Amino acid sequence: MYVRASTRRTRDGQVVRYLQLAHNEWDPIAKASKTKVLYSFGREDQLDRDGVRRLVAALSRLLDPDEALAATAEAGLSFVESRPVGGAWLLDGLWRRLGIDTTIAAAVRGRAGDADLERVLFALTANRALHACSKLAAADWVTHDVHIPGLPAVSDDVCYRAMDRLIEIEPQLTRRVYDRVADLLNLQVDLLFFDTTSTYFELDEADELLWRDERGTVVDEGAPQAVKQAGFRAYGKSKDHRDDLPQVVIGMAVTREGIPVRCWVWPGGTTDSALIRQVKDDMREWCLARIVWVADRGFTSAENRRYLQRAGGHYILGEKLRSGSAEATAAFSRQGRYATVAGNLQVKEVKLGDLADDRFIICYNPEAAERDRSVRERLVALLTERITGSDELSVTKRAELRGVISTKPGLNRFLRVTPGGLLRVDQAAIKAEEHLDGKYLLRCSDPKLSTEDIAVGYKQLLEVERGWRDMQQIIDLRPVYHRREDRIRAHVLLCWLALLLIRIAETTTGDTWKTIRTNLDRIHLGTFHGPAGTFHQRTELNPAQKKTFTTLGLTEPPRVFDATPAA
């Protein structure tokens, strides 16, 4: 298929050219190739060039980006390669808007060998968001598989050195990032959500004991408040249900808009009580205004609550429904009407009088209640099946069955053992559970927040859980390919920076990162070589790609990046 030009002479003697899209077909009868015209463009001097460009762009979308670039190469040019550029370009724009580039540059100014540190750290952050892999593979990815603005290539040694420097500048970087994010996005930090997760390591043994201060920082043996504690990768209660493997604990503070403003990493055996106190102290150093902390049931101890209220702070905490505490029991015994707030969520505040100074709010979700009922019926049916006929077993065999059921919390909750050692379904436990279907209890210390704000605020804790989910699935927090404590901390910081950029892109555009990334990955930068030299040119942008850059207020990648004359 080709463009054929033909000439004609007009009545006034002017010679004009006509353009046609044609291709040759074999005529089996004439046994010769004949030209077939597919479309006539008309006179060359009256050609609708904009229309031709739109046609070329439409046809190019049917090809892979590199094929489209090769197909549009001008005569005399050879197509060398193409690399995706759209995702990295967008992330780099957000990175610069937040001032991360200038913050890193200022922190390392005057340090020999740190000229490219900012670009390397950006490349490692972009790698987590676009193509998460080990640092060794990331170096190869930067060098051969993607276009990172300002960084044509990098080695794995340089990547590791950059991670080491990242830990040194962490305090300045996290504070600067928060200030810029709060200013640019006009964030509300009156509600700050906090939660933890853990990630494990495929190790046979935990790290050796180390001397640490009260904040968990490694210190010398004779330092003040130094205590010999577990190594960084240590055994603890695993949220991945891998208590058999060493782990580290990771905490994250998120705003109500879902923006992660800071993260922490602790040794694997650190308790929740110690975690939230350090987080409270660290955020206080930022001199923020009034903050209401929102945290899950793991942080409800009296000591934690007192600590969060220091310096005028307040909290919204989930209460354990089955804890048997006097407050929880009294709250569910109070009568009152529910009021419907956001969606189908129903809430009511109960007064406990002298029993507690806090406010207690019972939340009820009808859809969750139906799910709870369905799950309980399934568990009871399974338990009934397990213990049917157990009366005929010997005492020893029945005890063995009892032991097996005790390892399954869902079934064990509804099991009752009679004084004679017989196994029965506990109808009283079932009735008690029915009373809790679809409900959860909140404790709040702020007397000014409305009941709706308390309930909706706690519901938004799901944003933190979503952050953990994306950490695991999109950014690939695990596996962690590092053994040194500082490198593990740096790895988590890179994951946090990647998640921060992703969340800003998502909240601004309203699209998921998967959709944004897939669309932008189709923007490629092609390398062409010819007699005059080498130059780089990107593919045409489609309307969705243009809209993404416009919505984020970022400039589009230039059509031609650079040109290198032939020697």
CSV table of C-alpha atoms in Angstrom, one decimal, residues 83-517:
chain,number,residue,atom,x,y,z
A,83,ARG,CA,10.7,2.7,25.5
A,84,PRO,CA,7.6,3.7,27.5
A,85,VAL,CA,7.8,7.2,28.8
A,86,GLY,CA,4.3,8.3,29.8
A,87,GLY,CA,4.2,6.9,33.4
A,88,ALA,CA,7.6,8.0,34.3
A,89,TRP,CA,6.9,11.5,32.9
A,90,LEU,CA,3.7,11.8,35.0
A,91,LEU,CA,5.4,10.6,38.2
A,92,ASP,CA,8.3,13.0,37.6
A,93,GLY,CA,5.9,15.9,37.2
A,94,LEU,CA,4.3,15.1,40.6
A,95,TRP,CA,7.7,14.5,42.2
A,96,ARG,CA,8.8,18.0,41.2
A,97,ARG,CA,5.6,19.6,42.1
A,98,LEU,CA,5.9,18.3,45.6
A,99,GLY,CA,9.5,19.7,45.8
A,100,ILE,CA,11.0,16.3,46.4
A,101,ASP,CA,13.7,16.9,43.8
A,102,THR,CA,14.8,20.2,45.4
A,103,THR,CA,14.6,18.8,49.0
A,104,ILE,CA,16.9,16.0,48.1
A,105,ALA,CA,19.3,18.2,46.2
A,106,ALA,CA,19.5,20.7,49.1
A,107,ALA,CA,20.1,17.9,51.6
A,108,VAL,CA,23.1,16.5,49.7
A,109,ARG,CA,24.5,19.7,48.3
A,110,GLY,CA,28.3,19.7,48.5
A,111,ARG,CA,28.5,16.0,48.9
A,112,ALA,CA,30.9,14.4,46.4
A,113,GLY,CA,29.4,11.7,44.3
A,114,ASP,CA,25.8,12.7,45.0
A,115,ALA,CA,25.2,14.6,41.8
A,116,ASP,CA,22.7,12.1,40.4
A,117,LEU,CA,21.2,11.0,43.8
A,118,GLU,CA,17.9,12.7,43.3
A,119,ARG,CA,17.4,11.1,39.8
A,120,VAL,CA,18.4,7.7,41.1
A,121,LEU,CA,15.9,7.9,44.0
A,122,PHE,CA,13.2,9.0,41.6
A,123,ALA,CA,13.9,6.1,39.3
A,124,LEU,CA,13.7,3.7,42.2
A,125,THR,CA,10.4,5.2,43.3
A,126,ALA,CA,9.0,5.1,39.7
A,127,ASN,CA,10.1,1.5,39.5
A,128,ARG,CA,7.9,0.6,42.5
A,129,ALA,CA,4.9,2.3,40.8
A,130,LEU,CA,5.4,1.1,37.3
A,131,HIS,CA,7.4,-2.2,37.3
A,132,ALA,CA,8.2,-3.2,40.8
A,133,CYS,CA,11.3,-5.5,41.0
A,134,SER,CA,14.6,-5.9,43.0
A,135,LYS,CA,17.1,-3.1,42.9
A,136,LEU,CA,19.4,-5.2,40.7
A,137,ALA,CA,16.5,-5.7,38.2
A,138,ALA,CA,15.5,-2.0,38.6
A,139,ALA,CA,18.9,-0.9,37.5
A,140,ASP,CA,18.5,-3.0,34.3
A,141,TRP,CA,15.0,-1.7,33.8
A,142,VAL,CA,16.2,2.0,33.9
A,143,THR,CA,19.1,1.3,31.6
A,144,HIS,CA,17.2,-0.8,29.0
A,145,ASP,CA,13.5,-0.8,29.3
A,146,VAL,CA,12.1,2.7,30.2
A,147,HIS,CA,12.9,6.4,29.7
A,148,ILE,CA,13.6,8.1,33.0
A,149,PRO,CA,14.0,11.9,32.4
A,150,GLY,CA,17.5,12.9,33.2
A,151,LEU,CA,18.8,9.4,33.9
A,152,PRO,CA,19.8,7.4,30.8
A,153,ALA,CA,21.4,4.5,32.8
A,154,VAL,CA,22.3,3.4,36.3
A,155,SER,CA,24.1,0.6,38.1
A,156,ASP,CA,22.9,-1.5,41.0
A,157,ASP,CA,25.8,-0.2,43.2
A,158,VAL,CA,24.6,3.4,42.6
A,159,CYS,CA,21.1,2.3,43.6
A,160,TYR,CA,22.3,0.8,46.9
A,161,ARG,CA,24.3,4.0,47.7
A,162,ALA,CA,21.3,6.1,47.0
A,163,MET,CA,19.2,4.0,49.4
A,164,ASP,CA,21.8,4.5,52.1
A,165,ARG,CA,21.7,8.3,51.6
A,166,LEU,CA,17.9,8.3,51.6
A,167,ILE,CA,17.9,7.1,55.3
A,168,GLU,CA,20.2,9.9,56.2
A,169,ILE,CA,17.9,12.6,54.8
A,170,GLU,CA,14.6,11.0,55.8
A,171,PRO,CA,13.7,13.6,58.5
A,172,GLN,CA,14.0,16.6,56.2
A,173,LEU,CA,12.3,14.7,53.3
A,174,THR,CA,9.3,13.5,55.2
A,175,ARG,CA,8.6,16.9,56.8
A,176,ARG,CA,9.1,18.8,53.5
A,177,VAL,CA,6.8,16.3,51.6
A,178,TYR,CA,4.1,16.7,54.2
A,179,ASP,CA,4.2,20.5,54.0
A,180,ARG,CA,4.0,20.5,50.2
A,181,VAL,CA,1.3,17.9,50.1
A,182,ALA,CA,-0.9,19.7,52.7
A,183,ASP,CA,-0.4,23.0,50.8
A,184,LEU,CA,-1.0,21.8,47.3
A,185,LEU,CA,-3.9,19.6,48.0
A,186,ASN,CA,-5.4,21.7,50.8
A,187,LEU,CA,-5.5,18.6,53.0
A,188,GLN,CA,-7.6,18.4,56.2
A,189,VAL,CA,-5.4,16.9,59.0
A,190,ASP,CA,-8.0,17.2,61.7
A,191,LEU,CA,-8.5,13.4,61.2
A,192,LEU,CA,-5.4,11.3,60.9
A,193,PHE,CA,-5.8,7.6,60.4
A,194,PHE,CA,-3.2,5.2,61.7
A,195,ASP,CA,-2.7,1.5,61.3
A,196,THR,CA,0.0,-1.1,61.1
A,197,THR,CA,0.8,-4.1,59.0
A,198,SER,CA,3.8,-6.6,58.9
A,199,THR,CA,5.9,-8.1,56.2
A,200,TYR,CA,7.8,-11.3,56.7
A,201,PHE,CA,11.2,-12.6,55.5
A,202,GLU,CA,12.0,-16.1,54.3
A,203,LEU,CA,14.6,-16.7,57.0
A,204,ASP,CA,15.4,-19.6,59.3
A,205,GLU,CA,16.4,-17.4,62.2
A,206,ALA,CA,15.7,-13.8,63.3
A,207,ASP,CA,18.4,-11.1,63.5
A,208,GLU,CA,20.7,-11.0,66.5
A,209,LEU,CA,19.9,-8.8,69.6
A,210,LEU,CA,20.9,-5.1,69.4
A,211,TRP,CA,21.1,-2.2,71.8
A,212,ARG,CA,18.3,0.3,71.1
A,213,ASP,CA,16.9,3.4,72.7
A,214,GLU,CA,13.2,4.0,73.6
A,215,ARG,CA,12.4,4.9,70.0
A,216,GLY,CA,14.0,1.7,68.6
A,217,THR,CA,17.0,3.4,67.1
A,218,VAL,CA,20.2,1.4,67.2
A,219,VAL,CA,22.7,2.9,69.8
A,220,ASP,CA,25.9,2.0,71.5
A,221,GLU,CA,25.7,-0.2,74.6
A,222,GLY,CA,26.5,2.6,77.0
A,223,ALA,CA,24.1,5.1,75.6
A,224,PRO,CA,21.3,6.6,77.8
A,225,GLN,CA,18.2,4.4,78.0
A,226,ALA,CA,19.9,1.7,75.9
A,227,VAL,CA,18.2,-1.6,76.2
A,228,LYS,CA,19.2,-4.8,74.5
A,229,GLN,CA,16.2,-5.7,72.3
A,230,ALA,CA,15.4,-8.0,69.4
A,231,GLY,CA,17.0,-7.5,66.0
A,232,PHE,CA,15.2,-5.8,63.2
A,233,ARG,CA,13.8,-8.9,61.6
A,234,ALA,CA,12.3,-10.5,64.6
A,235,TYR,CA,9.5,-12.9,65.5
A,236,GLY,CA,6.1,-11.4,66.4
A,237,LYS,CA,2.4,-11.5,65.8
A,238,SER,CA,2.2,-11.7,62.0
A,239,LYS,CA,-0.8,-10.1,60.2
A,240,ASP,CA,0.1,-12.4,57.2
A,241,HIS,CA,-0.4,-15.4,59.6
A,242,ARG,CA,3.3,-16.3,59.3
A,243,ASP,CA,4.3,-16.2,63.0
A,244,ASP,CA,6.9,-18.8,62.1
A,245,LEU,CA,9.0,-16.3,60.1
A,246,PRO,CA,10.9,-13.2,61.2
A,247,GLN,CA,9.1,-9.9,60.3
A,248,VAL,CA,9.2,-6.1,60.6
A,249,VAL,CA,6.2,-3.9,61.5
A,250,ILE,CA,5.2,-1.0,59.3
A,251,GLY,CA,3.0,1.9,60.3
A,252,MET,CA,1.3,4.5,58.1
A,253,ALA,CA,-0.6,7.7,58.8
A,254,VAL,CA,-3.2,8.7,56.2
A,255,THR,CA,-5.4,11.7,55.8
A,256,ARG,CA,-9.1,11.5,55.3
A,257,GLU,CA,-8.5,12.0,51.6
A,258,GLY,CA,-6.4,8.8,51.5
A,259,ILE,CA,-3.0,10.6,51.2
A,260,PRO,CA,-0.3,8.8,53.1
A,261,VAL,CA,1.7,11.5,54.9
A,262,ARG,CA,4.2,9.4,56.7
A,263,CYS,CA,5.3,5.9,57.4
A,264,TRP,CA,7.4,4.1,60.0
A,265,VAL,CA,9.3,0.8,60.3
A,266,TRP,CA,9.9,-1.0,63.6
A,267,PRO,CA,11.4,-4.4,64.7
A,268,GLY,CA,9.1,-7.3,64.2
A,269,GLY,CA,8.3,-7.8,67.9
A,270,THR,CA,7.4,-4.2,68.7
A,271,THR,CA,4.0,-3.8,70.5
A,272,ASP,CA,1.2,-1.6,69.3
A,273,SER,CA,1.5,0.5,72.5
A,274,ALA,CA,5.0,1.5,71.8
A,275,LEU,CA,4.2,2.2,68.2
A,276,ILE,CA,1.4,4.7,68.6
A,277,ARG,CA,3.3,6.7,71.3
A,278,GLN,CA,6.2,7.2,68.9
A,279,VAL,CA,3.9,8.2,66.1
A,280,LYS,CA,2.2,10.7,68.4
A,281,ASP,CA,5.5,12.2,69.4
A,282,ASP,CA,6.8,12.3,65.8
A,283,MET,CA,3.7,14.1,64.5
A,284,ARG,CA,3.8,16.5,67.4
A,285,GLU,CA,7.2,17.6,66.2
A,286,TRP,CA,5.6,18.9,63.0
A,287,CYS,CA,3.6,21.4,65.1
A,288,LEU,CA,0.3,20.5,63.5
A,289,ALA,CA,-3.0,21.9,64.6
A,290,ARG,CA,-5.7,20.0,66.5
A,291,ILE,CA,-5.6,16.3,65.4
A,292,VAL,CA,-8.1,13.6,66.1
A,293,TRP,CA,-6.4,10.2,65.8
A,294,VAL,CA,-8.4,7.4,64.2
A,295,ALA,CA,-7.1,3.9,64.9
A,296,ASP,CA,-8.3,0.3,65.0
A,297,ARG,CA,-9.1,-2.0,67.9
A,298,GLY,CA,-5.4,-2.8,68.5
A,299,PHE,CA,-4.7,0.6,70.0
A,300,THR,CA,-7.5,0.9,72.6
A,301,SER,CA,-5.6,0.4,75.8
A,302,ALA,CA,-6.0,2.9,78.6
A,303,GLU,CA,-2.4,3.9,78.4
A,304,ASN,CA,-2.6,4.6,74.6
A,305,ARG,CA,-5.7,6.6,75.1
A,306,ARG,CA,-4.1,8.8,77.7
A,307,TYR,CA,-1.1,9.3,75.5
A,308,LEU,CA,-3.1,10.4,72.5
A,309,GLN,CA,-4.9,13.0,74.6
A,310,ARG,CA,-1.7,14.8,75.5
A,311,ALA,CA,-1.4,18.4,74.4
A,312,GLY,CA,-5.1,18.6,73.6
A,313,GLY,CA,-5.3,15.6,71.1
A,314,HIS,CA,-8.3,13.4,70.7
A,315,TYR,CA,-9.1,10.0,69.3
A,316,ILE,CA,-11.7,7.8,67.6
A,317,LEU,CA,-10.9,4.2,68.4
A,318,GLY,CA,-12.7,0.9,67.6
A,319,GLU,CA,-13.7,-1.2,70.6
A,320,LYS,CA,-13.5,-4.9,70.7
A,321,LEU,CA,-17.0,-6.2,70.8
A,322,ARG,CA,-16.2,-9.5,72.5
A,323,SER,CA,-13.7,-8.1,75.0
A,324,GLY,CA,-16.2,-8.4,77.8
A,325,SER,CA,-15.2,-5.0,79.1
A,326,ALA,CA,-17.7,-3.1,81.3
A,327,GLU,CA,-18.0,-0.3,78.8
A,328,ALA,CA,-18.8,-2.5,75.8
A,329,THR,CA,-21.3,-4.6,77.8
A,330,ALA,CA,-23.0,-1.4,79.1
A,331,ALA,CA,-23.1,0.2,75.7
A,332,PHE,CA,-24.9,-2.6,74.0
A,333,SER,CA,-27.4,-2.9,76.9
A,334,ARG,CA,-28.6,0.7,76.4
A,335,GLN,CA,-31.7,1.4,74.4
A,336,GLY,CA,-32.1,4.0,71.8
A,337,ARG,CA,-33.0,4.8,68.2
A,338,TYR,CA,-30.6,4.6,65.3
A,339,ALA,CA,-30.1,7.6,62.9
A,340,THR,CA,-29.1,6.9,59.3
A,341,VAL,CA,-26.0,8.8,58.2
A,342,ALA,CA,-23.7,8.2,55.1
A,343,GLY,CA,-25.1,5.5,52.8
A,344,ASN,CA,-26.9,2.8,54.8
A,345,LEU,CA,-24.8,3.3,57.9
A,346,GLN,CA,-26.9,3.7,61.1
A,347,VAL,CA,-25.6,5.2,64.3
A,348,LYS,CA,-26.6,5.9,67.9
A,349,GLU,CA,-24.7,7.4,70.8
A,350,VAL,CA,-25.1,5.8,74.2
A,351,LYS,CA,-24.5,7.5,77.5
A,352,LEU,CA,-22.5,5.5,80.1
A,353,GLY,CA,-22.6,8.1,82.9
A,354,ASP,CA,-19.9,7.6,85.5
A,355,LEU,CA,-18.7,4.4,83.9
A,356,ALA,CA,-16.5,6.2,81.3
A,357,ASP,CA,-15.6,9.8,80.3
A,358,ASP,CA,-15.5,8.9,76.6
A,359,ARG,CA,-18.4,9.0,74.2
A,360,PHE,CA,-19.6,5.6,72.8
A,361,ILE,CA,-21.2,5.3,69.4
A,362,ILE,CA,-22.8,2.1,68.1
A,363,CYS,CA,-22.7,1.7,64.3
A,364,TYR,CA,-25.0,-0.7,62.4
A,365,ASN,CA,-24.7,-1.7,58.8
A,366,PRO,CA,-27.7,-3.9,57.5
A,367,GLU,CA,-25.6,-5.3,54.7
A,368,ALA,CA,-22.8,-6.3,57.0
A,369,ALA,CA,-25.4,-7.8,59.4
A,370,GLU,CA,-26.7,-10.1,56.6
A,371,ARG,CA,-23.1,-11.1,55.8
A,372,ASP,CA,-22.4,-11.9,59.4
A,373,ARG,CA,-25.6,-14.0,59.7
A,374,SER,CA,-24.7,-15.9,56.5
A,375,VAL,CA,-21.1,-16.6,57.7
A,376,ARG,CA,-22.4,-17.7,61.2
A,377,GLU,CA,-24.9,-20.1,59.7
A,378,ARG,CA,-22.2,-21.7,57.5
A,379,LEU,CA,-19.9,-22.1,60.5
A,380,VAL,CA,-22.6,-23.6,62.7
A,381,ALA,CA,-23.6,-26.0,59.9
A,382,LEU,CA,-19.9,-27.1,59.6
A,383,LEU,CA,-19.5,-27.5,63.4
A,384,THR,CA,-22.7,-29.5,63.6
A,385,GLU,CA,-21.4,-31.8,60.9
A,386,ARG,CA,-18.1,-32.2,62.7
A,387,ILE,CA,-19.6,-33.2,66.1
A,388,THR,CA,-22.5,-35.3,64.8
A,389,GLY,CA,-22.0,-38.8,66.1
A,390,SER,CA,-19.2,-37.7,68.5
A,391,ASP,CA,-21.2,-39.1,71.5
A,392,GLU,CA,-20.3,-42.6,70.3
A,393,LEU,CA,-16.6,-41.8,70.3
A,394,SER,CA,-14.3,-42.8,73.1
A,395,VAL,CA,-13.3,-40.2,75.6
A,396,THR,CA,-9.8,-40.0,74.1
A,397,LYS,CA,-11.1,-39.6,70.5
A,398,ARG,CA,-13.6,-37.0,71.6
A,399,ALA,CA,-10.9,-35.1,73.3
A,400,GLU,CA,-8.8,-35.2,70.1
A,401,LEU,CA,-11.8,-33.9,68.1
A,402,ARG,CA,-12.2,-31.1,70.7
A,403,GLY,CA,-8.5,-30.2,70.3
A,404,VAL,CA,-8.8,-30.0,66.5
A,405,ILE,CA,-11.9,-27.7,66.8
A,406,SER,CA,-10.1,-25.5,69.3
A,407,THR,CA,-7.5,-24.6,66.6
A,408,LYS,CA,-10.3,-23.1,64.4
A,409,PRO,CA,-11.5,-19.9,66.1
A,410,GLY,CA,-14.6,-19.6,63.9
A,411,LEU,CA,-15.9,-23.1,64.9
A,412,ASN,CA,-14.6,-23.0,68.5
A,413,ARG,CA,-16.7,-19.8,69.2
A,414,PHE,CA,-19.9,-21.9,68.9
A,415,LEU,CA,-18.8,-25.1,70.6
A,416,ARG,CA,-20.0,-26.0,74.1
A,417,VAL,CA,-18.6,-28.9,76.2
A,418,THR,CA,-21.0,-30.4,78.7
A,419,PRO,CA,-19.9,-31.4,82.2
A,420,GLY,CA,-19.8,-35.0,80.9
A,421,GLY,CA,-17.4,-34.1,78.1
A,422,LEU,CA,-20.0,-34.2,75.3
A,423,LEU,CA,-19.7,-31.7,72.4
A,424,ARG,CA,-22.7,-29.5,71.6
A,425,VAL,CA,-23.5,-26.4,69.6
A,426,ASP,CA,-23.7,-23.4,72.0
A,427,GLN,CA,-27.1,-21.9,71.4
A,428,ALA,CA,-26.4,-19.1,73.9
A,429,ALA,CA,-23.3,-18.1,72.0
A,430,ILE,CA,-25.3,-18.0,68.7
A,431,LYS,CA,-27.9,-15.7,70.3
A,432,ALA,CA,-25.2,-13.4,71.7
A,433,GLU,CA,-23.6,-13.2,68.2
A,434,GLU,CA,-26.9,-12.4,66.6
A,435,HIS,CA,-27.1,-9.3,68.8
A,436,LEU,CA,-23.7,-8.1,67.3
A,437,ASP,CA,-24.5,-8.7,63.6
A,438,GLY,CA,-23.4,-5.8,61.5
A,439,LYS,CA,-22.4,-3.7,64.5
A,440,TYR,CA,-19.2,-2.1,65.7
A,441,LEU,CA,-18.5,0.1,68.7
A,442,LEU,CA,-16.5,3.3,68.7
A,443,ARG,CA,-15.0,5.3,71.5
A,444,CYS,CA,-14.3,9.0,71.1
A,445,SER,CA,-12.7,11.5,73.4
A,446,ASP,CA,-13.8,14.7,71.4
A,447,PRO,CA,-16.9,16.3,72.8
A,448,LYS,CA,-17.4,18.5,69.8
A,449,LEU,CA,-17.5,16.0,66.9
A,450,SER,CA,-20.9,15.1,65.7
A,451,THR,CA,-22.0,11.4,65.8
A,452,GLU,CA,-22.0,11.3,62.0
A,453,ASP,CA,-18.4,12.7,61.8
A,454,ILE,CA,-17.2,10.1,64.3
A,455,ALA,CA,-18.9,7.2,62.4
A,456,VAL,CA,-17.8,8.3,58.9
A,457,GLY,CA,-14.3,9.2,60.2
A,458,TYR,CA,-13.8,5.7,61.4
A,459,LYS,CA,-15.2,4.2,58.3
A,460,GLN,CA,-12.6,6.1,56.3
A,461,LEU,CA,-10.0,4.0,58.1
A,462,LEU,CA,-10.5,1.7,55.1
A,463,GLU,CA,-8.3,4.1,53.2
A,464,VAL,CA,-5.3,2.9,55.3
A,465,GLU,CA,-6.3,-0.7,54.6
A,466,ARG,CA,-6.5,0.1,50.9
A,467,GLY,CA,-3.0,1.5,51.2
A,468,TRP,CA,-1.7,-1.7,52.7
A,469,ARG,CA,-3.5,-3.6,49.9
A,470,ASP,CA,-1.8,-1.5,47.2
A,471,MET,CA,1.5,-1.8,49.0
A,472,GLN,CA,1.3,-5.5,48.6
A,473,GLN,CA,-0.3,-5.8,45.2
A,474,ILE,CA,0.7,-2.8,43.1
A,475,ILE,CA,4.0,-1.6,44.7
A,476,ASP,CA,5.1,-5.1,45.7
A,477,LEU,CA,6.3,-4.3,49.2
A,478,ARG,CA,7.1,-8.0,49.6
A,479,PRO,CA,9.3,-9.8,48.8
A,480,VAL,CA,12.0,-7.6,50.4
A,481,TYR,CA,15.4,-8.3,48.8
A,482,HIS,CA,17.4,-6.8,51.6
A,483,ARG,CA,18.9,-8.0,54.9
A,484,ARG,CA,20.4,-4.8,56.4
A,485,GLU,CA,18.2,-2.7,58.6
A,486,ASP,CA,18.9,0.6,56.9
A,487,ARG,CA,18.2,-0.9,53.4
A,488,ILE,CA,14.9,-2.4,54.6
A,489,ARG,CA,13.9,1.0,56.0
A,490,ALA,CA,14.9,2.7,52.7
A,491,HIS,CA,12.9,0.1,50.7
A,492,VAL,CA,9.8,0.9,52.8
A,493,LEU,CA,10.4,4.7,52.3
A,494,LEU,CA,10.6,4.2,48.5
A,495,CYS,CA,7.3,2.2,48.6
A,496,TRP,CA,5.7,5.1,50.6
A,497,LEU,CA,6.9,7.7,48.1
A,498,ALA,CA,5.5,5.6,45.3
A,499,LEU,CA,2.2,5.2,47.1
A,500,LEU,CA,2.1,9.0,47.8
A,501,LEU,CA,2.5,9.8,44.1
A,502,ILE,CA,-0.1,7.2,43.1
A,503,ARG,CA,-2.7,8.5,45.6
A,504,ILE,CA,-2.3,12.1,44.4
A,505,ALA,CA,-2.8,10.9,40.8
A,506,GLU,CA,-5.9,8.9,41.7
A,507,THR,CA,-7.6,11.5,43.9
A,508,THR,CA,-7.0,14.2,41.3
A,509,THR,CA,-8.1,12.3,38.2
A,510,GLY,CA,-10.7,10.1,39.8
A,511,ASP,CA,-9.2,7.0,38.0
A,512,THR,CA,-7.5,4.0,39.5
A,513,TRP,CA,-3.7,3.8,39.2
A,514,LYS,CA,-4.1,0.6,37.1
A,515,THR,CA,-6.1,2.5,34.5
A,516,ILE,CA,-3.8,5.5,34.5
A,517,ARG,CA,-0.6,3.3,34.3
